[in-house]
JSON list of C-alpha atoms in Angstrom, two decimals:
[
{"chain": "A", "resi": 2, "resn": "MET", "atom": "CA", "xyz": [182.00, 315.26, 316.24]},
{"chain": "A", "resi": 3, "resn": "ALA", "atom": "CA", "xyz": [183.50, 311.99, 315.05]},
{"chain": "A", "resi": 4, "resn": "THR", "atom": "CA", "xyz": [181.46, 308.83, 315.30]},
{"chain": "A", "resi": 5, "resn": "GLU", "atom": "CA", "xyz": [183.06, 305.60, 316.43]},
{"chain": "A", "resi": 6, "resn": "ILE", "atom": "CA", "xyz": [181.52, 302.35, 315.30]},
{"chain": "A", "resi": 7, "resn": "ILE", "atom": "CA", "xyz": [181.45, 299.54, 317.85]},
{"chain": "A", "resi": 8, "resn": "THR", "atom": "CA", "xyz": [181.66, 296.10, 316.32]},
{"chain": "A", "resi": 9, "resn": "LYS", "atom": "CA", "xyz": [180.45, 292.76, 317.68]},
{"chain": "A", "resi": 10, "resn": "GLU", "atom": "CA", "xyz": [184.10, 291.85, 318.20]},
{"chain": "A", "resi": 11, "resn": "ASP", "atom": "CA", "xyz": [184.62, 294.98, 320.33]},
{"chain": "A", "resi": 12, "resn": "LEU", "atom": "CA", "xyz": [181.61, 294.07, 322.49]},
{"chain": "A", "resi": 13, "resn": "ASN", "atom": "CA", "xyz": [182.71, 290.46, 322.81]},
{"chain": "A", "resi": 14, "resn": "GLU", "atom": "CA", "xyz": [186.23, 291.53, 323.81]},
{"chain": "A", "resi": 15, "resn": "PHE", "atom": "CA", "xyz": [184.77, 293.93, 326.37]},
{"chain": "A", "resi": 16, "resn": "ARG", "atom": "CA", "xyz": [182.52, 291.21, 327.79]},
{"chain": "A", "resi": 17, "resn": "GLU", "atom": "CA", "xyz": [185.39, 288.75, 328.13]},
{"chain": "A", "resi": 18, "resn": "ARG", "atom": "CA", "xyz": [187.65, 291.34, 329.75]},
{"chain": "A", "resi": 19, "resn": "LEU", "atom": "CA", "xyz": [184.90, 292.44, 332.13]},
{"chain": "A", "resi": 20, "resn": "LEU", "atom": "CA", "xyz": [184.14, 288.87, 333.21]},
{"chain": "A", "resi": 21, "resn": "SER", "atom": "CA", "xyz": [187.83, 288.18, 333.68]},
{"chain": "A", "resi": 22, "resn": "ASP", "atom": "CA", "xyz": [188.26, 291.33, 335.77]},
{"chain": "A", "resi": 23, "resn": "ILE", "atom": "CA", "xyz": [185.24, 290.49, 337.94]},
{"chain": "A", "resi": 24, "resn": "LYS", "atom": "CA", "xyz": [186.53, 286.94, 338.52]},
{"chain": "A", "resi": 25, "resn": "SER", "atom": "CA", "xyz": [189.96, 288.32, 339.45]},
{"chain": "A", "resi": 26, "resn": "LEU", "atom": "CA", "xyz": [188.47, 290.82, 341.88]},
{"chain": "A", "resi": 27, "resn": "LEU", "atom": "CA", "xyz": [186.29, 288.17, 343.51]},
{"chain": "A", "resi": 28, "resn": "ALA", "atom": "CA", "xyz": [189.32, 285.91, 343.88]},
{"chain": "A", "resi": 29, "resn": "GLY", "atom": "CA", "xyz": [191.25, 288.74, 345.53]},
{"chain": "A", "resi": 30, "resn": "ASN", "atom": "CA", "xyz": [193.71, 289.19, 342.64]},
{"chain": "A", "resi": 31, "resn": "PRO", "atom": "CA", "xyz": [194.56, 292.63, 341.24]},
{"chain": "A", "resi": 32, "resn": "VAL", "atom": "CA", "xyz": [193.33, 293.40, 337.72]},
{"chain": "A", "resi": 33, "resn": "GLN", "atom": "CA", "xyz": [196.06, 293.42, 335.05]},
{"chain": "A", "resi": 34, "resn": "GLU", "atom": "CA", "xyz": [195.78, 296.28, 332.54]},
{"chain": "A", "resi": 35, "resn": "ASN", "atom": "CA", "xyz": [199.28, 296.15, 331.05]},
{"chain": "A", "resi": 36, "resn": "THR", "atom": "CA", "xyz": [198.29, 294.75, 327.64]},
{"chain": "A", "resi": 37, "resn": "ARG", "atom": "CA", "xyz": [195.30, 297.01, 326.99]},
{"chain": "A", "resi": 38, "resn": "TRP", "atom": "CA", "xyz": [195.14, 298.75, 323.61]},
{"chain": "A", "resi": 39, "resn": "LEU", "atom": "CA", "xyz": [193.03, 301.84, 322.93]},
{"chain": "A", "resi": 40, "resn": "LYS", "atom": "CA", "xyz": [191.70, 303.37, 319.73]},
{"chain": "A", "resi": 41, "resn": "SER", "atom": "CA", "xyz": [192.06, 307.09, 319.01]},
{"chain": "A", "resi": 42, "resn": "TYR", "atom": "CA", "xyz": [188.72, 308.19, 320.44]},
{"chain": "A", "resi": 43, "resn": "PRO", "atom": "CA", "xyz": [189.34, 306.99, 324.03]},
{"chain": "A", "resi": 44, "resn": "VAL", "atom": "CA", "xyz": [192.90, 308.36, 323.91]},
{"chain": "A", "resi": 45, "resn": "LYS", "atom": "CA", "xyz": [191.62, 311.79, 322.86]},
{"chain": "A", "resi": 46, "resn": "ASN", "atom": "CA", "xyz": [189.11, 311.71, 325.72]},
{"chain": "A", "resi": 47, "resn": "MET", "atom": "CA", "xyz": [191.69, 310.48, 328.23]},
{"chain": "A", "resi": 48, "resn": "LEU", "atom": "CA", "xyz": [194.15, 313.25, 327.32]},
{"chain": "A", "resi": 49, "resn": "ARG", "atom": "CA", "xyz": [191.39, 315.81, 326.60]},
{"chain": "A", "resi": 50, "resn": "ILE", "atom": "CA", "xyz": [192.93, 316.77, 323.27]},
{"chain": "A", "resi": 51, "resn": "SER", "atom": "CA", "xyz": [191.70, 317.33, 319.72]},
{"chain": "A", "resi": 52, "resn": "PRO", "atom": "CA", "xyz": [192.29, 314.95, 316.78]},
{"chain": "A", "resi": 53, "resn": "GLY", "atom": "CA", "xyz": [194.87, 317.39, 315.40]},
{"chain": "A", "resi": 54, "resn": "THR", "atom": "CA", "xyz": [196.80, 317.44, 318.66]},
{"chain": "A", "resi": 55, "resn": "LEU", "atom": "CA", "xyz": [196.80, 313.64, 318.76]},
{"chain": "A", "resi": 56, "resn": "GLN", "atom": "CA", "xyz": [198.16, 313.63, 315.22]},
{"chain": "A", "resi": 57, "resn": "ASN", "atom": "CA", "xyz": [200.91, 316.08, 316.22]},
{"chain": "A", "resi": 58, "resn": "LEU", "atom": "CA", "xyz": [201.88, 313.83, 319.14]},
{"chain": "A", "resi": 59, "resn": "ARG", "atom": "CA", "xyz": [202.20, 310.91, 316.70]},
{"chain": "A", "resi": 60, "resn": "VAL", "atom": "CA", "xyz": [204.15, 312.91, 314.12]},
{"chain": "A", "resi": 61, "resn": "ASN", "atom": "CA", "xyz": [206.70, 314.31, 316.55]},
{"chain": "A", "resi": 62, "resn": "GLY", "atom": "CA", "xyz": [207.16, 310.91, 318.22]},
{"chain": "A", "resi": 63, "resn": "THR", "atom": "CA", "xyz": [205.75, 311.84, 321.61]},
{"chain": "A", "resi": 64, "resn": "ILE", "atom": "CA", "xyz": [203.26, 309.00, 321.50]},
{"chain": "A", "resi": 65, "resn": "SER", "atom": "CA", "xyz": [203.79, 305.60, 319.87]},
{"chain": "A", "resi": 66, "resn": "TYR", "atom": "CA", "xyz": [201.05, 303.79, 318.00]},
{"chain": "A", "resi": 67, "resn": "THR", "atom": "CA", "xyz": [200.28, 300.75, 315.91]},
{"chain": "A", "resi": 68, "resn": "LYS", "atom": "CA", "xyz": [198.30, 300.99, 312.69]},
{"chain": "A", "resi": 69, "resn": "ILE", "atom": "CA", "xyz": [196.31, 297.99, 311.50]},
{"chain": "A", "resi": 70, "resn": "GLY", "atom": "CA", "xyz": [194.08, 298.37, 308.47]},
{"chain": "A", "resi": 71, "resn": "GLY", "atom": "CA", "xyz": [193.63, 302.11, 308.88]},
{"chain": "A", "resi": 72, "resn": "ILE", "atom": "CA", "xyz": [192.84, 301.93, 312.61]},
{"chain": "A", "resi": 73, "resn": "LEU", "atom": "CA", "xyz": [195.32, 303.42, 315.06]},
{"chain": "A", "resi": 74, "resn": "TYR", "atom": "CA", "xyz": [195.92, 301.68, 318.37]},
{"chain": "A", "resi": 75, "resn": "TYR", "atom": "CA", "xyz": [197.74, 303.07, 321.39]},
{"chain": "A", "resi": 76, "resn": "LYS", "atom": "CA", "xyz": [199.09, 301.02, 324.27]},
{"chain": "A", "resi": 77, "resn": "TYR", "atom": "CA", "xyz": [197.46, 302.00, 327.57]},
{"chain": "A", "resi": 78, "resn": "ASP", "atom": "CA", "xyz": [200.78, 301.80, 329.43]},
{"chain": "A", "resi": 79, "resn": "ASP", "atom": "CA", "xyz": [202.38, 304.26, 326.96]},
{"chain": "A", "resi": 80, "resn": "ILE", "atom": "CA", "xyz": [199.60, 306.78, 327.53]},
{"chain": "A", "resi": 81, "resn": "GLN", "atom": "CA", "xyz": [199.96, 306.35, 331.30]},
{"chain": "A", "resi": 82, "resn": "ARG", "atom": "CA", "xyz": [203.75, 306.85, 331.09]},
{"chain": "A", "resi": 83, "resn": "LEU", "atom": "CA", "xyz": [203.19, 310.00, 329.00]},
{"chain": "A", "resi": 84, "resn": "LEU", "atom": "CA", "xyz": [200.87, 311.40, 331.66]},
{"chain": "A", "resi": 85, "resn": "ASP", "atom": "CA", "xyz": [203.19, 310.43, 334.52]},
{"chain": "A", "resi": 86, "resn": "GLY", "atom": "CA", "xyz": [206.26, 311.82, 332.72]},
{"chain": "A", "resi": 87, "resn": "ASN", "atom": "CA", "xyz": [204.61, 315.21, 332.30]},
{"chain": "A", "resi": 88, "resn": "ARG", "atom": "CA", "xyz": [203.29, 315.46, 335.84]},
{"chain": "A", "resi": 89, "resn": "ILE", "atom": "CA", "xyz": [203.97, 318.85, 337.39]},
{"chain": "A", "resi": 90, "resn": "LYS", "atom": "CA", "xyz": [205.26, 318.65, 340.94]},
{"chain": "A", "resi": 91, "resn": "LYS", "atom": "CA", "xyz": [204.77, 321.65, 343.18]}
]
């Protein structure tokens, strides 16, 4: 099992986003999630796939990503579009 290290910056970003979301909800405004970026671990959990499968999705161009200093980031909206585009309608 891979271990993900949470940095102080990650916690601070989470705190700021959480406070902003709570303030928006209290003010009656919908929460905006369109600029959210995810690391590999949450994406694997969200899609319920293995690291190898995630790599295959990157290699074949199914999923776009951004690499900064060895860390891969995935746009939340792209993941959501991938899920919606593969929805099976019965």
